[in-house]
C-alpha cells in the first residue's frame, strides 16, 4: 500500500468481535487471565495495552521498522532511548537541535557520566572529527531545530556503520510521510508525536521505531522497566491524528513555501531558513532524501525590537510553543524552546534575539500573509 493508504488505515481491523472501524480505547489497567499459566497477550497496561499496541504497530509500519513504542512524551521517548548507554559512553549530536534534548544531555545524562559533543552534522567531516573511542551513537536532527540545516542521512549512516555506532534520527519535523530514516540506514527513529503525527495540539506523546528486532527487544525492556508509556486515550488521539497526516502536510507545505517566499522579499526580514527554497544550502540534498520539505521555517528580522512587536500583534498566527498542528504557531527560540542552551552557544549557532520560528498550519494562505504583513508593520 502507498503511504497515504497506510496512514488512513492505521489502527484499523483491531476488533474482530465487533468490526469497529475506530480502534477501541481499552481503558483498563489490568486484564483477566484465562487460567493459570495462560495470557491473552495483555496482563498489565504498563507492559502492553491493545490501544497502544495498535499505535505502536502503526508507527513501526509507517517507518518501515520491526518494532514501535509509544511514550508519554517526546522527551520520555528520547530519555528511554538514552538509557541504552552507560557511564563513559559518548554521543555525537546535532548542535542545532531542540533545546529540551540539549538540556537532557547537558544537565541530566551528563551527571551519569554520558557525554555529548554538539557539532554541525550537516558537515560530515565535523561528525567524523568528533568521534572518539568512547563514542557509541550519533543523534541527528534533520532538518534541525530551529535553523533547518540538512544532514545527509545516507552518508551519516555510512559513518555510523564504519565506526560501529548507533544512528538515532529525530524525525519529528518530517514524519514518515516525508522522510524514512530507517530505509536510509538509521537504527532508531523517534518523534514528538505531539507535533505532526497528532496534528491538533490536543495531546502529548512520543514514538520510537527501530530497524532491528534485537534493538527492539532492548528498548521494549526499557519501556516496560521505566514505565513512561502512553495511555490508551492519548494513543487513540494520536492514531486519529495520523489518519489525516498526508492531507494536512500537503497543505502545510504549500503554505510554508508561500510564506517563505514572501518573507524573503520583506524589507524587515534579514534571512529565511526553509529547505524548500532553492537558495537554502540543503535544498538539493533535502529533495533527494525526502519527498517534501516540511512546514517548519525560521526567519531573522533586522531589528530585535520588532520581535516583541510582531509577537504582540499577530492575530491568526498564535504566539505559542510547540509545532506541527493545524494552527499556525510562532515562537521565539532564544527565550522559549532553546532557552536552556547557553547564550554564547546560541549566538554562535545563530539562535539570536532576532530569530523567530514559524510552524505553518492549514489556514487560508491569504489570511496568514495579511496577518504577518500587519504584524511586521513598525
CSV table of C-alpha atoms in Angstrom, one decimal:
chain,number,residue,atom,x,y,z
A,1,UNK,CA,0.0,0.0,0.0
A,2,UNK,CA,1.0,3.6,-0.6
A,3,UNK,CA,1.8,5.8,2.4
A,4,UNK,CA,-1.5,7.7,2.2
A,5,UNK,CA,-3.4,4.5,2.5
A,6,UNK,CA,-1.2,3.2,5.3
A,7,UNK,CA,-1.8,6.4,7.2
A,8,UNK,CA,-5.6,6.2,6.8
A,9,UNK,CA,-5.7,2.5,7.8
A,10,UNK,CA,-3.5,3.0,10.9
A,11,UNK,CA,-5.1,1.0,13.8
A,12,UNK,CA,-7.9,-0.5,11.8
A,13,UNK,CA,-9.1,-4.1,12.0
A,14,UNK,CA,-8.2,-4.4,15.7
A,15,UNK,CA,-11.6,-5.5,16.9
A,16,UNK,CA,-12.6,-8.8,15.3
A,17,UNK,CA,-15.5,-9.2,17.7
A,18,UNK,CA,-17.5,-6.1,16.7
A,19,UNK,CA,-15.7,-5.0,13.5
A,20,UNK,CA,-15.3,-1.5,14.9
A,21,UNK,CA,-13.6,0.8,12.4
A,22,UNK,CA,-12.2,3.1,15.1
A,23,UNK,CA,-9.6,1.4,17.3
A,24,UNK,CA,-11.3,0.7,20.7
A,25,UNK,CA,-10.0,2.6,23.7
A,26,UNK,CA,-9.1,-0.1,26.2
A,27,UNK,CA,-9.3,1.9,29.4
A,28,UNK,CA,-8.1,-0.9,31.6
A,29,UNK,CA,-5.1,-1.1,33.9
A,30,UNK,CA,-5.2,-4.9,34.1
A,31,UNK,CA,-6.5,-7.9,32.2
A,32,UNK,CA,-8.1,-11.2,33.2
A,33,UNK,CA,-6.0,-14.4,32.8
A,34,UNK,CA,-7.9,-17.3,31.1
A,35,UNK,CA,-6.3,-19.7,33.6
A,36,UNK,CA,-3.0,-20.2,35.5
A,37,UNK,CA,-0.1,-20.0,33.0
A,38,UNK,CA,-2.2,-18.5,30.2
A,39,UNK,CA,-2.5,-14.9,29.0
A,40,UNK,CA,-4.5,-13.1,26.3
A,41,UNK,CA,-1.2,-11.3,25.5
A,42,UNK,CA,-2.3,-8.5,27.8
A,43,UNK,CA,-1.7,-8.6,31.5
A,44,UNK,CA,-1.0,-5.1,32.8
A,45,UNK,CA,-1.2,-1.9,30.8
A,46,UNK,CA,2.3,-0.6,31.6
A,47,UNK,CA,3.6,-3.7,29.7
A,48,UNK,CA,1.1,-3.6,26.9
A,49,UNK,CA,-2.4,-2.2,26.2
A,50,UNK,CA,-4.3,-3.1,23.0
A,51,UNK,CA,-4.9,0.6,22.0
A,52,UNK,CA,-1.2,1.4,22.5
A,53,UNK,CA,-0.3,-1.7,20.6
A,54,UNK,CA,-2.3,-0.5,17.6
A,55,UNK,CA,-0.4,2.8,17.6
A,56,UNK,CA,3.0,1.0,18.1
A,57,UNK,CA,2.3,-1.3,15.2
A,58,UNK,CA,1.3,1.6,13.1
A,59,UNK,CA,4.5,3.7,13.7
A,60,UNK,CA,6.6,0.6,13.0
A,61,UNK,CA,4.8,0.0,9.7
A,62,UNK,CA,4.9,3.7,8.7
A,63,UNK,CA,8.7,4.0,9.4
A,64,UNK,CA,9.5,0.6,7.9
A,65,UNK,CA,10.7,-0.8,11.2
A,66,UNK,CA,10.4,-4.0,13.1
A,67,UNK,CA,9.1,-2.6,16.3
A,68,UNK,CA,7.4,0.6,17.6
A,69,UNK,CA,7.0,2.1,21.0
A,70,UNK,CA,4.7,4.8,22.4
A,71,UNK,CA,5.7,7.0,25.3
A,72,UNK,CA,4.1,9.7,27.4
A,73,UNK,CA,6.0,12.5,25.6
A,74,UNK,CA,8.7,13.1,23.1
A,75,UNK,CA,11.2,13.7,25.9
A,76,UNK,CA,10.2,10.4,27.5
A,77,UNK,CA,10.9,8.7,24.2
A,78,UNK,CA,14.4,10.2,23.9
A,79,UNK,CA,15.1,9.5,27.6
A,80,UNK,CA,14.3,5.9,27.2
A,81,UNK,CA,16.5,5.6,24.1
A,82,UNK,CA,19.4,7.2,26.0
A,83,UNK,CA,19.1,4.6,28.7
A,84,UNK,CA,20.7,2.3,26.1
A,85,UNK,CA,24.0,3.9,27.1
A,86,UNK,CA,26.2,3.6,30.2
A,87,UNK,CA,28.7,5.8,32.1
A,88,UNK,CA,31.7,6.6,30.0
A,89,UNK,CA,29.8,6.5,26.7
A,90,UNK,CA,29.9,9.4,24.3
A,91,UNK,CA,27.5,10.7,21.7
A,92,UNK,CA,27.9,13.0,18.7
A,93,UNK,CA,24.8,15.2,18.5
A,94,UNK,CA,23.5,17.8,16.1
A,95,UNK,CA,24.4,21.2,17.6
A,96,UNK,CA,21.4,23.0,16.3
A,97,UNK,CA,18.7,20.9,18.0
A,98,UNK,CA,15.6,21.2,20.2
A,99,UNK,CA,16.6,22.8,23.5
A,100,UNK,CA,14.9,20.1,25.6
A,101,UNK,CA,17.2,17.5,24.1
A,102,UNK,CA,20.2,19.7,24.8
A,103,UNK,CA,19.0,20.1,28.4
A,104,UNK,CA,18.5,16.4,28.8
A,105,UNK,CA,22.0,15.6,27.6
A,106,UNK,CA,23.9,18.5,29.2
A,107,UNK,CA,22.1,18.7,32.6
A,108,UNK,CA,20.8,15.2,33.2
A,109,UNK,CA,22.7,12.4,31.4
A,110,UNK,CA,26.0,14.3,31.8
A,111,UNK,CA,25.6,13.7,35.6
A,112,UNK,CA,25.5,10.0,34.9
A,113,UNK,CA,28.8,10.1,33.0
A,114,UNK,CA,27.3,10.1,29.5
A,115,UNK,CA,28.8,12.9,27.5
A,116,UNK,CA,27.9,14.5,24.2
A,117,UNK,CA,29.8,16.6,21.6
A,118,UNK,CA,27.5,19.0,19.7
A,119,UNK,CA,28.6,19.6,16.1
A,120,UNK,CA,27.2,20.8,12.8
A,121,UNK,CA,26.1,17.4,11.4
A,122,UNK,CA,25.3,19.0,8.0
A,123,UNK,CA,29.1,18.8,7.6
A,124,UNK,CA,30.1,15.1,7.7
A,125,UNK,CA,33.7,15.9,8.3
A,126,UNK,CA,32.7,17.6,11.6
A,127,UNK,CA,31.0,14.4,12.7
A,128,UNK,CA,34.0,12.2,11.9
A,129,UNK,CA,36.3,14.6,13.7
A,130,UNK,CA,34.2,14.4,16.8
A,131,UNK,CA,34.1,10.6,17.0
A,132,UNK,CA,36.4,9.1,19.6
A,133,UNK,CA,36.9,5.6,21.2
A,134,UNK,CA,34.1,6.2,23.7
A,135,UNK,CA,31.6,7.2,21.0
A,136,UNK,CA,28.6,4.9,20.9
A,137,UNK,CA,26.0,6.8,18.8
A,138,UNK,CA,25.1,9.7,16.5
A,139,UNK,CA,22.0,11.6,17.4
A,140,UNK,CA,20.7,13.6,14.5
A,141,UNK,CA,18.0,16.1,13.7
A,142,UNK,CA,17.4,16.8,10.0
A,143,UNK,CA,16.1,19.4,9.4
A,144,UNK,CA,17.5,20.9,12.6
A,145,UNK,CA,15.5,22.9,15.1
A,146,UNK,CA,15.3,25.9,14.5
A,147,UNK,CA,17.8,26.7,11.7
A,148,UNK,CA,16.6,24.0,9.3
A,149,UNK,CA,20.1,22.5,8.4
A,150,UNK,CA,20.0,19.3,6.5
A,151,UNK,CA,22.2,16.3,7.3
A,152,UNK,CA,23.0,13.7,4.6
A,153,UNK,CA,21.4,10.6,6.1
A,154,UNK,CA,23.0,8.1,3.7
A,155,UNK,CA,26.5,9.5,4.4
A,156,UNK,CA,25.9,9.7,8.1
A,157,UNK,CA,24.7,6.1,8.1
A,158,UNK,CA,27.9,5.0,6.4
A,159,UNK,CA,29.9,6.8,9.0
A,160,UNK,CA,27.9,5.1,11.8
A,161,UNK,CA,28.4,1.7,10.2
A,162,UNK,CA,32.1,2.3,9.7
A,163,UNK,CA,32.6,3.1,13.4
A,164,UNK,CA,30.0,0.6,14.7
A,165,UNK,CA,27.8,3.3,16.1
A,166,UNK,CA,24.0,3.5,16.5
A,167,UNK,CA,22.4,6.1,14.3
A,168,UNK,CA,19.4,7.8,16.0
A,169,UNK,CA,17.3,10.3,14.0
A,170,UNK,CA,14.7,12.6,15.3
A,171,UNK,CA,12.1,12.6,12.5
A,172,UNK,CA,9.6,14.9,14.2
A,173,UNK,CA,9.8,17.7,11.7
A,174,UNK,CA,9.4,15.5,8.6
A,175,UNK,CA,7.4,12.5,9.8
A,176,UNK,CA,7.4,9.1,7.9
A,177,UNK,CA,5.2,10.7,5.3
A,178,UNK,CA,8.1,12.8,4.0
A,179,UNK,CA,11.2,11.1,5.3
A,180,UNK,CA,12.2,7.5,6.0
A,181,UNK,CA,15.4,7.4,8.1
A,182,UNK,CA,15.4,3.7,8.7
A,183,UNK,CA,15.4,3.0,5.0
A,184,UNK,CA,18.4,5.3,4.6
A,185,UNK,CA,20.4,3.4,7.3
A,186,UNK,CA,19.3,4.7,10.7
A,187,UNK,CA,18.9,2.3,13.6
A,188,UNK,CA,16.3,4.3,15.6
A,189,UNK,CA,13.9,7.0,14.6
A,190,UNK,CA,11.9,8.9,17.1
A,191,UNK,CA,9.2,11.6,17.2
A,192,UNK,CA,7.5,14.0,19.5
A,193,UNK,CA,4.1,12.7,18.3
A,194,UNK,CA,2.6,15.8,20.0
A,195,UNK,CA,3.5,17.5,16.8
A,196,UNK,CA,2.6,16.5,13.2
A,197,UNK,CA,1.5,12.9,14.0
A,198,UNK,CA,-1.1,14.1,16.5
A,199,UNK,CA,-1.6,17.2,14.5
A,200,UNK,CA,-4.2,19.0,16.6
A,201,UNK,CA,-2.3,20.3,19.7
A,202,UNK,CA,-4.6,18.2,21.9
A,203,UNK,CA,-2.2,15.5,23.4
A,204,UNK,CA,1.4,15.0,24.3
A,205,UNK,CA,3.1,11.8,23.2
A,206,UNK,CA,6.4,10.3,21.9
A,207,UNK,CA,7.1,7.5,19.4
A,208,UNK,CA,10.1,5.3,18.6
A,209,UNK,CA,10.6,2.8,15.8
A,210,UNK,CA,13.6,0.6,15.3
A,211,UNK,CA,15.1,-1.3,12.3
A,212,UNK,CA,16.4,-4.4,14.0
A,213,UNK,CA,14.5,-6.9,16.2
A,214,UNK,CA,17.3,-7.2,18.8
A,215,UNK,CA,17.4,-3.5,19.4
A,216,UNK,CA,13.6,-3.5,19.7
A,217,UNK,CA,13.8,-6.1,22.4
A,218,UNK,CA,16.2,-3.9,24.4
A,219,UNK,CA,14.0,-0.8,24.0
A,220,UNK,CA,10.9,-2.8,24.9
A,221,UNK,CA,12.6,-3.9,28.1
A,222,UNK,CA,13.5,-0.3,29.0
A,223,UNK,CA,9.9,0.9,28.1
A,224,UNK,CA,8.4,-1.7,30.5
A,225,UNK,CA,11.0,-1.2,33.2
A,226,UNK,CA,10.9,2.7,33.2
A,227,UNK,CA,7.2,2.9,32.7
A,228,UNK,CA,6.8,6.2,30.8
A,229,UNK,CA,4.2,4.7,28.5
A,230,UNK,CA,1.4,6.4,26.6
A,231,UNK,CA,-2.1,5.9,28.0
A,232,UNK,CA,-5.0,4.4,25.9
A,233,UNK,CA,-6.9,7.7,25.4
A,234,UNK,CA,-3.8,9.5,24.1
A,235,UNK,CA,-2.8,6.5,22.0
A,236,UNK,CA,-6.3,6.8,20.3
A,237,UNK,CA,-5.9,10.5,19.7
A,238,UNK,CA,-2.5,10.0,18.0
A,239,UNK,CA,-3.9,7.2,15.9
A,240,UNK,CA,-6.8,9.5,14.9
A,241,UNK,CA,-4.4,12.3,14.0
A,242,UNK,CA,-2.2,10.0,11.9
A,243,UNK,CA,-5.1,9.3,9.5
A,244,UNK,CA,-5.1,12.9,8.2
A,245,UNK,CA,-1.3,13.4,8.2
A,246,UNK,CA,-0.9,13.3,4.4
A,247,UNK,CA,-3.6,15.9,3.6
A,248,UNK,CA,-2.5,18.2,6.5
A,249,UNK,CA,1.1,18.1,5.5
A,250,UNK,CA,0.5,18.8,1.8
A,251,UNK,CA,-1.5,21.9,2.7
A,252,UNK,CA,1.0,23.0,5.3
A,253,UNK,CA,4.0,22.6,2.9
A,254,UNK,CA,2.1,24.6,0.3
A,255,UNK,CA,1.5,27.4,2.8
A,256,UNK,CA,5.1,27.2,4.2
A,257,UNK,CA,6.7,27.7,0.7
A,258,UNK,CA,4.4,30.7,0.0
A,259,UNK,CA,5.2,32.3,3.4
A,260,UNK,CA,9.0,31.7,2.9
A,261,UNK,CA,9.0,33.3,-0.5
A,262,UNK,CA,7.0,36.3,0.8
A,263,UNK,CA,9.3,36.7,3.8
A,264,UNK,CA,12.4,36.7,1.6
A,265,UNK,CA,11.1,39.9,-0.1
A,266,UNK,CA,10.1,41.7,3.1
A,267,UNK,CA,12.4,44.7,3.9
A,268,UNK,CA,12.3,44.0,7.6
A,269,UNK,CA,13.4,40.4,7.2
A,270,UNK,CA,17.2,39.6,7.0
A,271,UNK,CA,17.2,35.8,6.4
A,272,UNK,CA,14.7,33.0,5.9
A,273,UNK,CA,15.6,29.4,6.7
A,274,UNK,CA,13.4,26.9,4.8
A,275,UNK,CA,14.7,23.9,2.9
A,276,UNK,CA,12.0,24.3,0.2
A,277,UNK,CA,13.7,27.5,-1.0
A,278,UNK,CA,16.2,26.8,-3.9
A,279,UNK,CA,18.6,29.2,-2.1
A,280,UNK,CA,18.7,27.1,1.0
A,281,UNK,CA,22.1,25.3,1.3
A,282,UNK,CA,20.4,21.9,1.9
A,283,UNK,CA,17.7,22.3,-0.7
A,284,UNK,CA,19.1,19.8,-3.2
A,285,UNK,CA,20.0,17.2,-0.5
A,286,UNK,CA,16.6,17.5,1.1
A,287,UNK,CA,15.0,16.9,-2.2
A,288,UNK,CA,17.0,13.7,-2.7
A,289,UNK,CA,16.4,12.1,0.7
A,290,UNK,CA,12.8,13.2,1.4
A,291,UNK,CA,9.6,13.5,-0.6
A,292,UNK,CA,8.9,17.1,0.7
A,293,UNK,CA,10.4,20.0,2.6
A,294,UNK,CA,8.1,20.1,5.6
A,295,UNK,CA,6.2,23.0,7.1
A,296,UNK,CA,8.7,24.5,9.5
A,297,UNK,CA,10.6,27.6,8.8
A,298,UNK,CA,12.5,30.3,10.8
A,299,UNK,CA,13.4,33.8,9.9
A,300,UNK,CA,15.5,36.7,11.3
A,301,UNK,CA,14.3,40.2,11.4
A,302,UNK,CA,16.7,43.1,11.0
A,303,UNK,CA,15.7,44.9,14.2
A,304,UNK,CA,15.4,42.9,17.5
A,305,UNK,CA,12.8,45.5,18.7
A,306,UNK,CA,10.5,44.1,16.0
A,307,UNK,CA,10.3,40.7,17.7
A,308,UNK,CA,8.0,41.7,20.7
A,309,UNK,CA,6.0,44.0,18.4
A,310,UNK,CA,5.3,41.1,16.0
A,311,UNK,CA,4.5,38.6,18.7
A,312,UNK,CA,2.1,41.0,20.3
A,313,UNK,CA,0.3,41.9,17.0
A,314,UNK,CA,-0.2,38.6,15.2
A,315,UNK,CA,-3.9,37.7,15.3
A,316,UNK,CA,-4.3,34.5,13.3
A,317,UNK,CA,-0.8,33.1,13.8
A,318,UNK,CA,-0.7,32.2,17.5
A,319,UNK,CA,2.3,33.1,19.8
A,320,UNK,CA,2.8,29.7,21.5
A,321,UNK,CA,5.3,26.9,21.9
A,322,UNK,CA,5.1,23.6,20.1
A,323,UNK,CA,4.5,22.9,16.4
A,324,UNK,CA,3.0,20.7,13.8
A,325,UNK,CA,-0.7,21.3,14.5
A,326,UNK,CA,-3.3,22.5,12.1
A,327,UNK,CA,-3.0,26.0,13.6
A,328,UNK,CA,0.0,28.2,12.7
A,329,UNK,CA,2.2,28.9,15.7
A,330,UNK,CA,5.1,31.3,16.1
A,331,UNK,CA,7.8,31.1,18.8
A,332,UNK,CA,10.9,33.0,19.9
A,333,UNK,CA,13.5,30.2,20.3
A,334,UNK,CA,16.1,32.2,22.3
A,335,UNK,CA,13.6,32.8,25.1
A,336,UNK,CA,11.4,29.7,24.7
A,337,UNK,CA,12.3,26.4,23.1
A,338,UNK,CA,16.1,26.9,23.3
A,339,UNK,CA,16.5,29.0,26.5
A,340,UNK,CA,18.5,26.2,28.2
A,341,UNK,CA,21.3,26.5,25.6
A,342,UNK,CA,23.9,28.9,27.0
A,343,UNK,CA,23.6,32.4,25.4
A,344,UNK,CA,27.1,32.3,23.9
A,345,UNK,CA,26.4,29.0,22.3
A,346,UNK,CA,23.0,30.2,21.0
A,347,UNK,CA,24.6,33.3,19.5
A,348,UNK,CA,27.3,31.2,17.8
A,349,UNK,CA,24.7,28.9,16.3
A,350,UNK,CA,22.6,31.8,15.0
A,351,UNK,CA,19.7,31.4,17.6
A,352,UNK,CA,19.7,35.2,18.2
A,353,UNK,CA,17.4,37.7,19.7
A,354,UNK,CA,16.2,38.4,16.1
A,355,UNK,CA,15.2,34.8,15.2
A,356,UNK,CA,11.6,33.6,15.1
A,357,UNK,CA,10.4,30.1,14.3
A,358,UNK,CA,7.1,29.5,12.5
A,359,UNK,CA,5.1,26.3,12.4
A,360,UNK,CA,2.8,26.7,9.4
A,361,UNK,CA,-0.8,25.5,9.6
A,362,UNK,CA,-3.6,24.8,7.2
A,363,UNK,CA,-5.3,28.2,7.3
A,364,UNK,CA,-6.0,30.2,4.1
A,365,UNK,CA,-2.7,31.5,2.9
A,366,UNK,CA,-4.0,35.0,2.2
A,367,UNK,CA,-5.1,35.3,5.8
A,368,UNK,CA,-1.6,34.2,7.0
A,369,UNK,CA,0.1,36.6,4.7
A,370,UNK,CA,-2.1,39.5,5.8
A,371,UNK,CA,-1.5,38.7,9.4
A,372,UNK,CA,2.3,38.7,9.0
A,373,UNK,CA,2.2,41.8,6.9
A,374,UNK,CA,0.2,43.7,9.5
A,375,UNK,CA,2.3,42.4,12.4
A,376,UNK,CA,5.6,43.4,10.7
A,377,UNK,CA,4.5,47.0,10.4
A,378,UNK,CA,6.6,49.2,12.7
